[in-house]
PDB file of C-alpha atoms (C1' of nucleotides) in Angstrom:
ATOM      1  CA  MET A 886      22.057   6.625 -24.571  1.00  0.00           C
ATOM      2  CA  MET A 887      21.844   6.863 -20.793  1.00  0.00           C
ATOM      3  CA  LYS A 888      24.789   8.348 -18.978  1.00  0.00           C
ATOM      4  CA  ARG A 889      25.488   7.662 -15.371  1.00  0.00           C
ATOM      5  CA  THR A 890      26.956  10.248 -13.106  1.00  0.00           C
ATOM      6  CA  ILE A 891      27.678  10.342  -9.416  1.00  0.00           C
ATOM      7  CA  ILE A 892      25.907  12.907  -7.259  1.00  0.00           C
ATOM      8  CA  LYS A 893      27.555  13.563  -3.941  1.00  0.00           C
ATOM      9  CA  THR A 894      25.297  14.332  -1.024  1.00  0.00           C
ATOM     10  CA  THR A 895      25.489  14.459   2.720  1.00  0.00           C
ATOM     11  CA  GLU A 896      23.991  10.984   2.765  1.00  0.00           C
ATOM     12  CA  GLY A 897      26.420   9.458   0.318  1.00  0.00           C
ATOM     13  CA  ALA A 898      26.858   9.108  -3.414  1.00  0.00           C
ATOM     14  CA  PHE A 899      23.643   8.800  -5.373  1.00  0.00           C
ATOM     15  CA  HIS A 900      23.786   7.639  -8.972  1.00  0.00           C
ATOM     16  CA  ALA A 901      21.920   9.611 -11.582  1.00  0.00           C
ATOM     17  CA  TRP A 902      21.124   8.483 -15.104  1.00  0.00           C
ATOM     18  CA  PHE A 903      20.628  11.180 -17.709  1.00  0.00           C
ATOM     19  CA  SER A 904      19.039  10.775 -21.113  1.00  0.00           C
ATOM     20  CA  ASP A 905      19.082  13.445 -23.783  1.00  0.00           C
ATOM     21  CA  GLU A 906      15.867  14.729 -22.242  1.00  0.00           C
ATOM     22  CA  GLY A 907      17.076  15.100 -18.696  1.00  0.00           C
ATOM     23  CA  LEU A 908      17.293  13.153 -15.471  1.00  0.00           C
ATOM     24  CA  ALA A 909      15.718   9.752 -16.063  1.00  0.00           C
ATOM     25  CA  ALA A 910      16.671   7.768 -12.968  1.00  0.00           C
ATOM     26  CA  LEU A 911      18.209   8.132  -9.563  1.00  0.00           C
ATOM     27  CA  SER A 912      19.415   5.486  -7.149  1.00  0.00           C
ATOM     28  CA  PHE A 913      20.236   5.635  -3.489  1.00  0.00           C
ATOM     29  CA  PRO A 914      23.823   5.257  -2.259  1.00  0.00           C
ATOM     30  CA  ASN A 915      24.676   1.596  -2.334  1.00  0.00           C
ATOM     31  CA  GLY A 916      28.206   1.442  -1.008  1.00  0.00           C
ATOM     32  CA  ARG A 917      29.681   0.085  -4.231  1.00  0.00           C
ATOM     33  CA  SER A 918      31.507   2.682  -6.226  1.00  0.00           C
ATOM     34  CA  GLU A 919      30.551   2.748  -9.860  1.00  0.00           C
ATOM     35  CA  ARG A 920      32.015   4.348 -12.915  1.00  0.00           C
ATOM     36  CA  ASP A 921      30.974   7.827 -13.947  1.00  0.00           C
ATOM     37  CA  ASP A 922      30.116   7.959 -17.643  1.00  0.00           C
ATOM     38  CA  GLY A 923      28.478  11.350 -17.532  1.00  0.00           C
ATOM     39  CA  ALA A 924      31.327  13.471 -18.836  1.00  0.00           C
ATOM     40  CA  ASP A 925      29.167  15.103 -21.490  1.00  0.00           C
ATOM     41  CA  VAL A 926      26.012  15.555 -19.454  1.00  0.00           C
ATOM     42  CA  PRO A 927      25.169  19.268 -19.232  1.00  0.00           C
ATOM     43  CA  VAL A 928      26.834  20.525 -16.067  1.00  0.00           C
ATOM     44  CA  GLU A 929      23.753  22.567 -15.357  1.00  0.00           C
ATOM     45  CA  TRP A 930      21.643  19.412 -15.024  1.00  0.00           C
ATOM     46  CA  ILE A 931      24.157  17.847 -12.699  1.00  0.00           C
ATOM     47  CA  ARG A 932      24.374  21.003 -10.624  1.00  0.00           C
ATOM     48  CA  GLN A 933      20.584  21.250 -10.385  1.00  0.00           C
ATOM     49  CA  THR A 934      20.277  17.614  -9.413  1.00  0.00           C
ATOM     50  CA  GLU A 935      22.877  17.889  -6.704  1.00  0.00           C
ATOM     51  CA  ALA A 936      21.432  21.112  -5.335  1.00  0.00           C
ATOM     52  CA  ALA A 937      17.865  19.790  -5.305  1.00  0.00           C
ATOM     53  CA  LEU A 938      18.881  16.523  -3.706  1.00  0.00           C
ATOM     54  CA  ASN A 939      20.849  18.192  -0.939  1.00  0.00           C
ATOM     55  CA  ALA A 940      18.079  20.700  -0.367  1.00  0.00           C
ATOM     56  CA  ILE A 941      15.530  17.979   0.249  1.00  0.00           C
ATOM     57  CA  LEU A 942      17.957  16.077   2.437  1.00  0.00           C
ATOM     58  CA  ARG A 943      18.184  19.229   4.538  1.00  0.00           C
ATOM     59  CA  GLY A 944      14.404  19.397   4.635  1.00  0.00           C
ATOM     60  CA  GLU A 945      14.253  22.441   2.397  1.00  0.00           C
ATOM     61  CA  GLN A 946      12.205  23.075  -0.714  1.00  0.00           C
ATOM     62  CA  PRO A 947      14.474  22.864  -3.767  1.00  0.00           C
ATOM     63  CA  LYS A 948      14.588  26.058  -5.838  1.00  0.00           C
ATOM     64  CA  GLN A 949      14.302  24.135  -9.057  1.00  0.00           C
ATOM     65  CA  LEU A 950      14.633  20.645 -10.400  1.00  0.00           C
ATOM     66  CA  PRO A 951      16.634  19.462 -13.384  1.00  0.00           C
ATOM     67  CA  PRO A 952      14.547  18.529 -16.431  1.00  0.00           C
ATOM     68  CA  LEU A 953      12.935  15.185 -15.714  1.00  0.00           C
ATOM     69  CA  ASP A 954      12.554  12.446 -18.305  1.00  0.00           C
ATOM     70  CA  PHE A 955       9.425  10.444 -17.497  1.00  0.00           C
ATOM     71  CA  SER A 956       9.169   8.920 -20.948  1.00  0.00           C
ATOM     72  CA  ARG A 957       9.877   5.418 -19.743  1.00  0.00           C
ATOM     73  CA  GLY A 958       6.668   5.301 -17.698  1.00  0.00           C
ATOM     74  CA  THR A 959       3.168   4.361 -18.742  1.00  0.00           C
ATOM     75  CA  GLU A 960       0.584   7.082 -19.090  1.00  0.00           C
ATOM     76  CA  PHE A 961      -0.832   6.257 -15.677  1.00  0.00           C
ATOM     77  CA  GLN A 962       2.578   6.227 -14.026  1.00  0.00           C
ATOM     78  CA  GLN A 963       3.478   9.571 -15.544  1.00  0.00           C
ATOM     79  CA  LYS A 964       0.258  11.049 -14.235  1.00  0.00           C
ATOM     80  CA  VAL A 965       1.039   9.808 -10.757  1.00  0.00           C
ATOM     81  CA  TRP A 966       4.631  11.021 -10.834  1.00  0.00           C
ATOM     82  CA  LYS A 967       3.509  14.477 -11.938  1.00  0.00           C
ATOM     83  CA  ALA A 968       0.976  14.541  -9.132  1.00  0.00           C
ATOM     84  CA  LEU A 969       3.711  13.747  -6.635  1.00  0.00           C
ATOM     85  CA  LEU A 970       5.696  16.790  -7.718  1.00  0.00           C
ATOM     86  CA  ILE A 971       2.945  18.983  -6.308  1.00  0.00           C
ATOM     87  CA  ILE A 972       3.465  17.719  -2.771  1.00  0.00           C
ATOM     88  CA  GLY A 973       5.633  20.207  -0.916  1.00  0.00           C
ATOM     89  CA  VAL A 974       8.417  19.446   1.531  1.00  0.00           C
ATOM     90  CA  GLY A 975       6.990  18.271   4.827  1.00  0.00           C
ATOM     91  CA  GLN A 976       3.552  17.592   3.347  1.00  0.00           C
ATOM     92  CA  THR A 977       2.049  14.164   2.889  1.00  0.00           C
ATOM     93  CA  ARG A 978      -0.778  12.585   0.905  1.00  0.00           C
ATOM     94  CA  SER A 979      -2.372   9.169   1.017  1.00  0.00           C
ATOM     95  CA  TYR A 980      -2.271   6.715  -1.864  1.00  0.00           C
ATOM     96  CA  SER A 981      -6.003   7.170  -2.117  1.00  0.00           C
ATOM     97  CA  GLU A 982      -5.709  10.950  -2.363  1.00  0.00           C
ATOM     98  CA  ILE A 983      -3.266  10.598  -5.226  1.00  0.00           C
ATOM     99  CA  ALA A 984      -5.639   8.184  -6.905  1.00  0.00           C
ATOM    100  CA  HIS A 985      -8.375  10.795  -6.789  1.00  0.00           C
ATOM    101  CA  ALA A 986      -5.965  13.461  -7.977  1.00  0.00           C
ATOM    102  CA  VAL A 987      -5.189  11.527 -11.145  1.00  0.00           C
ATOM    103  CA  GLY A 988      -8.826  10.798 -11.834  1.00  0.00           C
ATOM    104  CA  ALA A 989      -8.758   7.158 -10.822  1.00  0.00           C
ATOM    105  CA  PRO A 990     -10.526   6.943  -7.494  1.00  0.00           C
ATOM    106  CA  GLY A 991     -10.376   3.410  -6.221  1.00  0.00           C
ATOM    107  CA  ALA A 992      -6.977   2.845  -7.776  1.00  0.00           C
ATOM    108  CA  ALA A 993      -5.078   3.446  -4.559  1.00  0.00           C
ATOM    109  CA  ARG A 994      -3.333   0.141  -4.854  1.00  0.00           C
ATOM    110  CA  ALA A 995      -2.324   0.848  -8.433  1.00  0.00           C
ATOM    111  CA  VAL A 996      -0.935   4.177  -7.249  1.00  0.00           C
ATOM    112  CA  GLY A 997       1.243   2.232  -4.849  1.00  0.00           C
ATOM    113  CA  GLY A 998       2.519   0.326  -7.846  1.00  0.00           C
ATOM    114  CA  ALA A 999       3.295   3.532  -9.705  1.00  0.00           C
ATOM    115  CA  CYS A1000       5.101   4.930  -6.685  1.00  0.00           C
ATOM    116  CA  GLY A1001       7.157   1.776  -6.491  1.00  0.00           C
ATOM    117  CA  ALA A1002       8.047   2.227 -10.150  1.00  0.00           C
ATOM    118  CA  ASN A1003       9.110   5.841  -9.624  1.00  0.00           C
ATOM    119  CA  PRO A1004      12.542   6.040 -11.258  1.00  0.00           C
ATOM    120  CA  ILE A1005      13.470   9.328  -9.581  1.00  0.00           C
ATOM    121  CA  PRO A1006      12.931   8.946  -5.842  1.00  0.00           C
ATOM    122  CA  VAL A1007      13.475  11.895  -3.510  1.00  0.00           C
ATOM    123  CA  LEU A1008      13.106  14.502  -6.276  1.00  0.00           C
ATOM    124  CA  VAL A1009       9.815  12.895  -7.241  1.00  0.00           C
ATOM    125  CA  PRO A1010       8.729  12.616  -3.626  1.00  0.00           C
ATOM    126  CA  CYS A1011       7.085   9.226  -3.420  1.00  0.00           C
ATOM    127  CA  HIS A1012       8.260   9.127   0.201  1.00  0.00           C
ATOM    128  CA  ARG A1013       5.553  11.694   1.000  1.00  0.00           C
ATOM    129  CA  VAL A1014       2.818   9.249   0.152  1.00  0.00           C
ATOM    130  CA  LEU A1015       1.448   7.368   3.141  1.00  0.00           C
ATOM    131  CA  ALA A1016      -1.196   4.721   3.580  1.00  0.00           C
ATOM    132  CA  ALA A1017      -4.546   5.575   5.084  1.00  0.00           C
ATOM    133  CA  ASN A1018      -4.703   6.775   8.674  1.00  0.00           C
ATOM    134  CA  GLN A1019      -1.086   7.985   8.641  1.00  0.00           C
ATOM    135  CA  ARG A1020       0.329   4.536   8.360  1.00  0.00           C
ATOM    136  CA  LEU A1021       3.768   4.473   6.824  1.00  0.00           C
ATOM    137  CA  GLY A1022       3.089   2.221   3.856  1.00  0.00           C
ATOM    138  CA  GLY A1023       5.962   0.804   1.875  1.00  0.00           C
ATOM    139  CA  PHE A1024       9.087   1.986   0.097  1.00  0.00           C
ATOM    140  CA  SER A1025      11.058   0.128  -2.543  1.00  0.00           C
ATOM    141  CA  ALA A1026      14.426   1.344  -1.358  1.00  0.00           C
ATOM    142  CA  GLY A1027      13.614   0.244   2.196  1.00  0.00           C
ATOM    143  CA  LEU A1028      11.551   1.874   4.894  1.00  0.00           C
ATOM    144  CA  LYS A1029      14.661   3.286   6.591  1.00  0.00           C
ATOM    145  CA  TRP A1030      14.986   5.728   3.717  1.00  0.00           C
ATOM    146  CA  LYS A1031      11.320   6.676   3.821  1.00  0.00           C
ATOM    147  CA  ARG A1032      11.601   7.324   7.536  1.00  0.00           C
ATOM    148  CA  LEU A1033      14.804   9.298   7.156  1.00  0.00           C
ATOM    149  CA  LEU A1034      13.447  11.493   4.404  1.00  0.00           C
ATOM    150  CA  LEU A1035      10.247  12.204   6.297  1.00  0.00           C
ATOM    151  CA  ALA A1036      12.188  12.926   9.460  1.00  0.00           C
ATOM    152  CA  ARG A1037      14.395  15.413   7.603  1.00  0.00           C
ATOM    153  CA  GLU A1038      11.253  17.145   6.433  1.00  0.00           C
ATOM    154  CA  GLY A1039       9.906  17.393   9.927  1.00  0.00           C
ATOM    155  CA  VAL A1040       7.380  14.597   9.740  1.00  0.00           C
ATOM    156  CA  GLY A1041       8.147  12.928  13.040  1.00  0.00           C
ATOM    157  CA  GLU A1042       7.544   9.391  14.151  1.00  0.00           C
ATOM    158  CA  ALA A1043       4.875  10.782  16.424  1.00  0.00           C
ATOM    159  CA  GLU A1044       2.789  11.841  13.482  1.00  0.00           C
ATOM    160  CA  LEU A1045       3.032   8.430  11.916  1.00  0.00           C
ATOM    161  CA  VAL A1046       1.133   5.463  13.136  1.00  0.00           C
ATOM    162  CA  LEU A1047       3.457   2.798  14.407  1.00  0.00           C
ATOM    163  CA  ARG A1048       3.976  -0.393  12.424  1.00  0.00           C
TER     164      ARG A1048
ATOM    165  C1'  DA B1433      -5.895 -10.739  11.805  1.00  0.00           C
ATOM    166  C1'  DA B1434      -8.420 -12.337   7.974  1.00  0.00           C
ATOM    167  C1'  DT B1435     -10.929 -11.252   3.820  1.00  0.00           C
ATOM    168  C1'  DC B1436     -12.595  -8.939  -0.095  1.00  0.00           C
ATOM    169  C1'  DG B1437     -12.974  -5.245  -3.505  1.00  0.00           C
ATOM    170  C1'  DT B1438     -10.381  -2.542  -6.680  1.00  0.00           C
ATOM    171  C1'  DC B1439      -7.288  -1.529 -10.693  1.00  0.00           C
ATOM    172  C1'  DG B1440      -2.867  -0.871 -13.372  1.00  0.00           C
ATOM    173  C1'  DT B1441       1.096  -3.800 -14.470  1.00  0.00           C
ATOM    174  C1'  DT B1442       3.433  -8.002 -15.381  1.00  0.00           C
ATOM    175  C1'  DC B1443       3.710 -12.733 -16.193  1.00  0.00           C
ATOM    176  C1'  DT B1444       1.594 -16.837 -18.510  1.00  0.00           C
ATOM    177  C1'  DT B1445      -0.728 -19.166 -21.556  1.00  0.00           C
TER     178       DT B1445
ATOM    179  C1'  DA C 511      -4.630 -11.570 -27.327  1.00  0.00           C
ATOM    180  C1'  DA C 512      -6.601 -12.961 -23.298  1.00  0.00           C
ATOM    181  C1'  DG C 513      -6.491 -14.286 -18.608  1.00  0.00           C
ATOM    182  C1'  DA C 514      -4.315 -15.036 -14.149  1.00  0.00           C
ATOM    183  C1'  DA C 515      -1.428 -13.348 -10.665  1.00  0.00           C
ATOM    184  C1'  DC C 516       0.425  -9.760  -8.021  1.00  0.00           C
ATOM    185  C1'  DG C 517       1.042  -5.579  -5.136  1.00  0.00           C
ATOM    186  C1'  DA C 518       4.379   0.664  -1.412  1.00  0.00           C
ATOM    187  C1'  DC C 519      -4.039   0.109  -0.709  1.00  0.00           C
ATOM    188  C1'  DG C 520      -8.562   0.597   1.736  1.00  0.00           C
ATOM    189  C1'  DA C 521     -12.685  -0.778   3.937  1.00  0.00           C
ATOM    190  C1'  DT C 522     -15.234  -4.254   6.482  1.00  0.00           C
ATOM    191  C1'  DT C 523     -15.844  -7.769   9.739  1.00  0.00           C
TER     192       DT C 523
END
DNA sequence: AATCGTCGTTCTT
DNA sequence: AAGAACGACGATT
């Protein structure tokens, strides 16, 4: 069903899981080397994933993304993830702004939950979502990654509220 | 820093 | 099938 493939980047080897529909999950480099079962994944998808990932890591807007398979998310989560795709490189939104964008004002906290459940970090840029007043907020993969990604996109520490 | 309101998801009855 | 508990939140005090 799901095939895992290794995506090499300047930051290490990400692992990507592809379904028949497209890219379904992505995980940050974890040190451990895992097996690559993605021999029959369309090379185009792999190429697009690698190119998009490296583009964002360079702080550039990716030309195009591979097809994304959101089908494992709830309706609400899918709405949030789609809303995140609109945020350009170097831009940020607050959890509350996303809540409004998906027609659920007041659900800022629930948006945080949906961001945490985002199966395709980086390409679905949950790292561009901050808490109110430019506070950093959280990140499931660890705040070091959120900081690094934002820094690559030109969002400096200075623009973020400390803490 | 402590507290409360809010709301989708997950865990327990 | 409810109901309680739990957060990558936000606003108030």
